Coordinates of C-alpha atoms and ligand atoms in Angstrom, one line a residue:
X3 CA 9.2 15.7 30.3
X4 CA 11.1 15.9 27.0
X5 CA 9.9 14.3 23.8
X6 CA 12.3 12.2 21.8
X7 CA 14.5 14.1 19.4
X8 CA 12.9 17.4 20.2
X9 CA 15.1 19.2 22.7
X10 CA 12.9 22.4 23.0
X11 CA 9.5 20.5 23.2
X12 CA 8.2 19.5 26.5
X13 CA 5.0 18.9 28.5
X14 CA 4.1 21.3 31.3
X15 CA 1.0 20.4 33.2
X16 CA -0.2 18.1 30.5
X17 CA 0.2 20.9 27.8
X18 CA 2.8 20.9 25.1
X19 CA 5.2 23.8 25.0
X20 CA 7.9 24.8 22.5
X21 CA 10.5 26.6 24.4
X22 CA 8.4 28.7 26.8
X23 CA 5.4 29.1 24.5
X24 CA 2.3 26.9 25.0
X25 CA 1.2 25.5 21.7
X26 CA -2.5 25.2 22.1
X27 CA -3.2 29.0 22.4
X28 CA -1.0 29.5 19.2
X29 CA -3.1 27.1 17.2
X30 CA -6.2 28.9 18.4
X31 CA -4.8 32.3 17.5
X32 CA -3.3 31.5 14.1
X33 CA -5.3 28.5 13.0
X34 CA -4.1 25.2 11.6
X35 CA -2.2 23.7 10.0
X36 CA 0.6 25.7 11.6
X37 CA 4.4 25.3 11.6
X38 CA 6.1 26.3 14.8
X39 CA 9.9 26.4 15.0
X40 CA 12.3 26.8 17.9
X41 CA 15.1 29.3 17.4
X42 CA 16.9 27.8 20.4
X43 CA 16.7 24.3 18.9
X44 CA 18.2 25.6 15.6
X45 CA 21.1 27.4 17.4
X46 CA 21.8 24.4 19.6
X47 CA 22.1 22.2 16.5
X48 CA 24.4 24.7 14.9
X49 CA 26.4 24.9 18.1
X50 CA 27.2 21.2 18.0
X51 CA 28.8 21.7 14.6
X52 CA 30.6 24.7 15.8
X53 CA 32.0 22.7 18.7
X54 CA 33.2 20.0 16.2
X55 CA 35.0 22.7 14.2
X56 CA 36.6 24.6 17.0
X57 CA 40.1 25.7 16.1
X58 CA 39.7 24.5 12.5
X59 CA 39.3 26.4 9.2
X60 CA 35.7 25.6 8.4
X61 CA 32.6 27.0 6.8
X62 CA 29.1 25.7 7.6
X63 CA 26.8 26.3 4.6
X64 CA 23.2 25.8 5.7
X65 CA 21.5 23.7 2.9
X66 CA 18.5 25.9 2.6
X67 CA 16.3 23.5 0.7
X68 CA 15.6 21.9 4.1
X69 CA 13.7 25.0 5.2
X70 CA 14.1 28.2 3.3
X71 CA 12.1 30.7 5.4
X72 CA 13.7 34.1 5.3
X73 CA 13.7 34.5 9.1
X74 CA 15.5 31.1 9.5
X75 CA 18.0 31.9 6.8
X76 CA 18.8 35.2 8.5
X77 CA 19.2 33.3 11.9
X78 CA 21.9 31.2 10.3
X79 CA 23.5 33.9 8.3
X80 CA 23.8 36.2 11.4
X81 CA 25.4 33.2 13.2
X82 CA 28.1 33.2 10.6
X83 CA 26.8 30.5 8.3
X84 CA 27.1 30.5 4.5
X85 CA 24.3 28.9 2.4
X86 CA 24.1 25.9 0.1
X87 CA 21.7 26.7 -2.7
X88 CA 20.3 24.5 -5.5
X89 CA 18.4 27.0 -7.7
X90 CA 18.1 30.5 -8.9
X91 CA 15.2 31.0 -6.6
X92 CA 17.3 30.0 -3.6
X93 CA 19.9 32.4 -4.7
X94 CA 17.6 35.3 -4.6
X95 CA 16.4 34.1 -1.2
X96 CA 19.9 33.9 0.1
X97 CA 20.6 37.4 -1.0
X98 CA 17.4 38.6 0.5
X99 CA 18.6 37.0 3.7
X100 CA 21.8 39.1 3.6
X101 CA 24.1 36.2 2.9
X102 CA 27.6 37.4 1.8
X103 CA 28.0 36.1 -1.9
X104 CA 31.3 34.6 -1.2
X105 CA 29.7 32.3 1.4
X106 CA 27.1 31.0 -1.0
X107 CA 27.8 27.7 -2.8
X108 CA 25.7 26.5 -5.6
X109 CA 24.9 22.7 -5.8
X110 CA 22.6 20.7 -8.0
X111 CA 22.7 18.6 -11.2
X112 CA 20.7 20.9 -13.5
X113 CA 21.9 24.6 -13.3
X114 CA 20.7 26.7 -16.2
X115 CA 22.8 29.2 -18.0
X116 CA 20.6 32.0 -16.6
X117 CA 21.2 30.7 -13.0
X118 CA 25.0 30.5 -13.7
X119 CA 25.0 34.1 -15.1
X120 CA 23.2 35.5 -12.1
X121 CA 25.4 33.6 -9.6
X122 CA 28.6 34.8 -11.5
X123 CA 27.4 38.4 -11.5
X124 CA 26.9 38.5 -7.8
X125 CA 30.1 36.7 -7.2
X126 CA 29.2 33.5 -5.3
X127 CA 31.8 31.5 -3.6
X128 CA 31.8 28.3 -5.4
X129 CA 29.9 26.2 -7.9
X130 CA 29.7 22.5 -7.0
X131 CA 29.7 21.0 -10.5
X132 CA 28.0 17.6 -11.1
X133 CA 28.9 16.7 -14.7
X134 CA 31.4 17.2 -17.5
X135 CA 28.8 18.8 -19.6
X136 CA 28.1 21.3 -16.9
X137 CA 31.8 22.2 -16.6
X138 CA 31.9 23.2 -20.3
X139 CA 28.7 25.3 -20.2
X140 CA 29.8 27.0 -17.0
X141 CA 33.2 27.8 -18.5
X142 CA 31.6 29.3 -21.6
X143 CA 29.1 31.3 -19.6
X144 CA 31.9 32.7 -17.3
X145 CA 34.1 33.5 -20.3
X146 CA 31.2 35.4 -21.9
X147 CA 30.9 37.5 -18.8
X148 CA 34.6 38.1 -18.6
X149 CA 34.7 36.3 -15.2
X150 CA 36.1 33.2 -13.7
X151 CA 33.9 30.6 -11.9
X152 CA 35.3 28.9 -8.9
X153 CA 34.5 25.3 -9.0
X154 CA 34.6 22.2 -6.9
X155 CA 33.6 18.9 -8.5
X156 CA 31.1 16.7 -6.8
X157 CA 32.6 13.2 -6.7
X158 CA 30.6 10.1 -6.0
X159 CA 32.5 8.1 -3.5
X160 CA 30.4 5.0 -4.1
X161 CA 29.6 4.3 -0.5
X162 CA 26.3 3.1 0.9
X163 CA 24.8 5.7 3.2
X164 CA 22.5 3.0 4.6
X165 CA 19.4 5.3 4.3
X166 CA 16.2 5.3 2.2
X167 CA 17.0 4.7 -1.5
X168 CA 15.3 8.0 -2.4
X169 CA 17.7 10.0 -0.1
X170 CA 20.8 8.0 -0.8
X171 CA 23.0 9.9 -3.3
X172 CA 26.6 8.5 -3.0
X173 CA 26.2 5.1 -4.9
X174 CA 27.1 4.4 -8.5
X175 CA 23.5 4.3 -9.8
X176 CA 22.7 7.8 -8.6
X177 CA 22.3 10.8 -10.8
X178 CA 24.6 12.8 -8.6
X179 CA 28.3 13.5 -9.0
X180 CA 31.2 12.2 -11.0
X181 CA 32.1 8.5 -10.7
X182 CA 35.1 8.0 -8.4
X183 CA 37.2 6.4 -11.2
X184 CA 36.4 9.3 -13.7
X185 CA 37.2 12.1 -11.2
X186 CA 40.8 12.6 -12.0
X187 CA 40.2 13.0 -15.7
X188 CA 37.3 15.3 -15.1
X189 CA 39.5 17.5 -12.8
X190 CA 42.2 17.6 -15.5
X191 CA 39.5 18.7 -18.0
X192 CA 38.2 21.4 -15.5
X193 CA 41.7 22.8 -15.0
X194 CA 42.1 23.2 -18.8
X195 CA 39.0 25.2 -19.2
X196 CA 39.5 29.0 -19.5
X197 CA 36.6 30.2 -17.5
X198 CA 37.1 28.0 -14.4
X199 CA 39.3 28.0 -11.4
X200 CA 39.4 24.7 -9.5
X201 CA 39.2 25.4 -5.8
X202 CA 37.9 22.3 -4.1
X203 CA 36.3 18.9 -4.1
X204 CA 32.8 18.0 -2.9
X205 CA 30.8 15.0 -2.0
X206 CA 27.3 14.5 -0.5
X207 CA 26.4 10.9 0.1
X208 CA 22.9 11.0 1.2
X209 CA 20.4 12.2 3.9
X210 CA 19.1 11.0 7.2
X211 CA 22.5 9.1 7.8
X212 CA 22.4 7.8 11.3
X213 CA 25.8 6.0 11.3
X214 CA 29.4 7.1 11.4
X215 CA 30.8 4.4 9.1
X216 CA 29.4 5.8 5.8
X217 CA 31.0 9.1 6.6
X218 CA 34.3 7.7 7.6
X219 CA 34.4 5.5 4.4
X220 CA 33.5 8.5 2.2
X221 CA 36.2 10.6 3.8
X222 CA 38.8 7.9 2.9
X223 CA 37.6 7.7 -0.7
X224 CA 37.6 11.5 -1.1
X225 CA 41.1 11.8 0.4
X226 CA 42.4 9.3 -2.0
X227 CA 41.2 11.5 -4.7
X228 CA 42.5 14.7 -3.2
X229 CA 45.8 12.9 -3.2
X230 CA 45.6 11.9 -6.8
X231 CA 44.3 15.2 -8.0
X232 CA 47.0 17.2 -6.2
X233 CA 49.7 14.8 -7.5
X234 CA 48.4 15.7 -11.0
X235 CA 49.3 19.4 -10.2
X236 CA 45.8 20.6 -9.4
X237 CA 45.8 22.1 -5.8
X238 CA 42.5 21.9 -3.9
X239 CA 41.8 24.7 -1.5
X240 CA 38.9 23.2 0.3
X241 CA 37.2 19.9 1.0
X242 CA 33.4 20.1 1.0
X243 CA 31.9 17.1 2.7
X244 CA 28.2 17.8 2.1
X245 CA 25.5 17.3 4.6
X246 CA 23.2 14.4 5.3
X247 CA 23.5 13.8 9.2
X248 CA 20.3 12.3 10.3
X249 CA 18.0 13.3 13.1
X250 CA 15.8 11.3 15.7
X251 CA 12.4 10.8 14.1
X252 CA 11.6 7.5 15.9
X253 CA 14.3 6.5 18.3
X254 CA 17.0 7.0 15.7
X255 CA 20.4 7.6 17.2
X256 CA 22.5 9.5 14.8
X257 CA 25.9 10.7 16.1
X258 CA 26.0 14.3 17.4
X259 CA 27.6 16.6 14.9
X260 CA 30.4 17.4 17.3
X261 CA 31.2 13.6 17.7
X262 CA 31.0 13.0 13.9
X263 CA 33.4 15.8 13.3
X264 CA 35.8 14.8 16.1
X265 CA 36.1 11.4 14.3
X266 CA 36.4 12.9 10.8
X267 CA 39.2 15.3 12.0
X268 CA 41.0 12.4 13.6
X269 CA 41.0 10.9 10.1
X270 CA 41.9 14.1 8.4
X271 CA 44.8 14.7 10.8
X272 CA 46.0 11.1 10.5
X273 CA 46.2 11.5 6.7
X274 CA 47.8 15.0 6.8
X275 CA 44.8 17.0 5.8
X276 CA 43.8 18.4 9.2
X277 CA 44.6 22.0 8.3
X278 CA 42.7 22.0 5.0
X279 CA 39.6 24.3 4.8
X280 CA 36.5 22.2 5.4
X281 CA 33.1 23.1 4.0
X282 CA 29.9 21.3 5.0
X283 CA 26.3 21.6 3.8
X284 CA 24.0 20.4 6.6
X285 CA 20.2 20.9 6.2
X286 CA 18.0 18.5 8.1
X287 CA 20.2 18.2 11.2
X288 CA 20.1 22.0 11.7
X289 CA 16.3 22.4 11.5
X290 CA 14.5 19.1 11.4
X291 CA 14.0 18.7 15.1
X292 CA 13.4 22.3 15.7
X293 CA 9.9 22.3 14.3
X294 CA 6.4 20.9 14.7
X295 CA 3.2 21.1 12.6
X296 CA 0.0 21.7 14.5
X297 CA -3.1 20.2 13.0
X298 CA -6.7 19.9 14.2
X299 CA -8.6 16.7 14.2
X300 CA -11.7 17.2 11.9
X301 CA -13.4 13.8 12.1
X302 CA -13.0 10.4 13.7
X303 CA -14.1 7.7 11.2
X304 CA -14.1 4.2 12.9
X305 CA -14.0 1.3 10.4
X306 CA -13.8 -2.4 10.4
X307 CA -10.2 -2.7 9.3
X308 CA -9.0 0.7 10.3
X309 CA -10.0 3.7 12.3
X310 CA -9.2 7.0 10.7
X311 CA -8.5 10.3 12.4
X312 CA -8.9 12.9 9.7
X313 CA -7.0 16.1 10.4
X314 CA -6.7 19.4 8.6
X315 CA -2.9 19.0 7.5
X316 CA -2.2 16.9 4.5
X317 CA 0.3 15.5 2.2
X318 CA 0.6 19.0 0.6
X319 CA 1.8 20.3 4.0
X320 CA 3.8 17.3 5.1
X321 CA 4.9 15.4 2.1
X322 CA 7.4 13.1 3.7
X323 CA 5.1 10.2 4.6
X324 CA 3.6 10.1 1.1
X325 CA 7.1 10.5 -0.6
X326 CA 9.3 8.2 1.5
X327 CA 6.9 6.5 3.8
X328 CA 8.6 8.6 6.5
X329 CA 7.7 8.4 10.1
X330 CA 6.8 11.5 12.2
X331 CA 5.7 11.2 15.8
X332 CA 2.2 12.6 16.4
X333 CA 1.1 13.7 19.9
X334 CA -1.9 15.6 21.2
X335 CA -1.2 19.1 22.5
X336 CA -3.2 18.5 25.6
X337 CA -3.4 15.0 27.0
X338 CA -6.8 13.4 27.8
X339 CA -7.1 10.6 30.4
X340 CA -6.6 7.8 27.9
X341 CA -10.0 6.1 28.4
X342 CA -11.1 6.6 24.8
X343 CA -7.7 5.7 23.2
X344 CA -7.8 3.9 20.0
X345 CA -5.5 3.0 17.1
X346 CA -5.8 5.4 14.1
X347 CA -4.4 6.2 10.8
X348 CA -3.9 9.9 10.8
X349 CA -4.9 11.1 7.4
X350 CA -5.4 14.4 5.5
X351 CA -8.3 15.7 3.5
X352 CA -6.5 15.4 0.1
X353 CA -8.0 13.0 -2.5
X354 CA -5.2 10.5 -2.5
X355 CA -4.8 7.3 -0.6
X356 CA -1.1 8.3 -0.2
X357 CA -2.4 11.2 1.9
X358 CA -1.5 9.9 5.4
X359 CA 0.6 11.5 8.1
X360 CA 0.9 8.5 10.4
X361 CA -0.3 4.9 10.5
X362 CA -1.5 2.8 13.4
X363 CA -1.0 5.5 16.1
X364 CA -2.5 5.0 19.5
X365 CA -4.3 8.2 20.3
X366 CA -6.9 9.5 22.7
X367 CA -8.5 12.2 20.6
X368 CA -11.8 13.9 19.8
X369 CA -12.7 16.2 16.9
X370 CA -11.5 19.7 17.8
X371 CA -8.3 18.4 19.5
X372 CA -5.0 19.7 18.1
X373 CA -2.1 17.3 17.4
X374 CA 1.5 18.1 16.9
X375 CA 3.4 16.3 14.1
X376 CA 7.0 16.3 15.4
X377 CA 10.3 16.7 13.7
X378 CA 8.7 18.8 11.0
X379 CA 11.3 21.6 10.7
X380 CA 13.0 20.1 7.6
X381 CA 11.7 19.1 4.2
X382 CA 8.1 19.8 5.1
X383 CA 7.2 23.4 4.5
X384 CA 9.9 23.7 1.9
X385 CA 8.3 20.8 -0.1
X386 CA 4.7 22.0 0.6
X387 CA 2.4 22.6 -2.4
X388 CA -1.0 24.0 -3.3
X389 CA -2.4 20.5 -4.2
X390 CA -6.2 20.5 -4.0
X391 CA -5.9 24.3 -4.0
X392 CA -5.0 24.2 -0.4
X393 CA -3.3 27.3 0.9
X394 CA 0.2 26.7 2.3
X395 CA 0.4 27.0 6.2
X396 CA 1.6 29.9 8.3
X397 CA 4.9 29.6 10.1
X398 CA 5.8 30.9 13.5
X399 CA 9.3 31.3 15.1
X400 CA 9.5 30.9 18.8
X401 CA 12.3 32.3 21.0
X402 CA 12.0 32.0 24.7
X403 CA 8.3 33.1 25.5
X404 CA 8.0 35.2 22.3
X405 CA 6.3 33.8 19.2
X406 CA 6.5 35.7 15.9
X407 CA 4.8 35.1 12.6
X408 CA 7.5 34.5 9.9
X409 CA 5.1 33.6 7.1
X410 CA 1.5 34.4 7.0
X411 CA -1.1 31.8 5.9
X412 CA -1.6 31.8 2.1
X413 CA -4.9 33.1 0.7
X414 CA -6.8 32.0 -2.3
X415 CA -5.9 35.3 -3.8
X416 CA -2.2 34.4 -3.5
X417 CA -3.0 31.2 -5.5
X418 CA -5.1 32.9 -8.1
X419 CA -2.8 35.8 -8.8
X420 CA -0.7 34.2 -11.4
X421 CA -3.5 32.7 -13.4
X422 CA -5.6 34.1 -16.2
X423 CA -9.2 33.4 -16.9
X424 CA -9.3 33.6 -20.7
X425 CA -12.8 34.9 -21.0
X426 CA -11.5 38.2 -19.5
X427 CA -8.3 38.4 -21.7
Ligands
PLP524 C1 20.1 18.2 0.2 C2 21.6 18.4 0.2 C3 22.2 18.8 1.3 C4 21.6 18.7 2.7 O1 21.2 17.5 3.0 P1 20.6 17.2 4.5 O2 20.4 15.7 4.5 O3 19.5 17.9 4.7 O4 21.8 17.6 5.5 C5 23.6 19.1 1.2 N1 24.2 19.0 0.1 C6 23.5 18.8 -1.1 C7 24.2 18.8 -2.4 C8 22.3 18.5 -1.1 O5 21.6 18.1 -2.2

């Protein structure tokens, strides 16, 4: 049996496996909460994009903010991907993972001068610039270093990605990108600045997009701009179409990456841009359904209005439900017979009512049982915090029947190291 959305997760003799690794022994050996990722699932997700790009000039830059573990970055870099970064910290991680600088692109609305300097010094491929003010600062920083910054401007195509408002980024009211009707002027300005070389155009309309139409609409809007910008004498070497493709959390049916790109290339071909270099920045769709988070049931707390299953993972480990009311499937690692099944809110130990992982879930569990929170490969560990002084979880990467620790569990010493008790100063 295969579980929805998670190609490498399956039940064998009533026990949950990721690839050929049974999960219950892993939880016993390494403790919980524990993130476990499938290398095979990540490579399969990448392969779908690669199929879509066959015979085309394309670069897949993994948006590493989805999951920035070094082992995962290396997996994608070794498979030929570039990386999409959004901070100086991510730049250092990208370099540590061995990413060739020319395959690194730097996105984000608030790059500092220090981040620009470092990125220019190591020779990154492209800055995705998000405002006119940023263009001016980047030009000044580049000129000061005697370098030229390759830029692509993030335009806001003003299409509705039909996703959660917090992860929709392509509408007029968003902080991201340059408004469609300002784009040509901003391109002219960029082309006039001494420290910049305009190389492309960029857009990213949102995240967890499960329909084709927002992408097709955005592509039309972007190509209209490409046309106008090139007519103004500014050639664009590449089109960066961002990320945002959704995954199956709860019966969601996003298009496959290969299908999406087949349709987008049909449009590109029809409009005469089929041989243009295409860059994309997928995050969630490469890693989201490759990972689970294992958590032990600590207490069952029956109540008049609600039953609670209190588990040892919390909003600091899995922030998506608290942040976006996001849904993650929650399943036991080893099934019971169902006779003591009840409906629970699955909640963590953190002192916040927002600390829940799932609501109204039918589960047959007892304290000591281990649950798997599914689709936890993206925007979970990378958003994890030390709130309530909770150590961040360990991470395991599974391949075939091999399971390797790719991040050890944090210790309290890790947390205290940067702090200073003034009585000893
Ligand atoms: C977050 C982000 C991505 C990746 O989005 P996913 O939904 O994870 O694919 C790509 N590009 C930019 C600019 C982003 O901010």
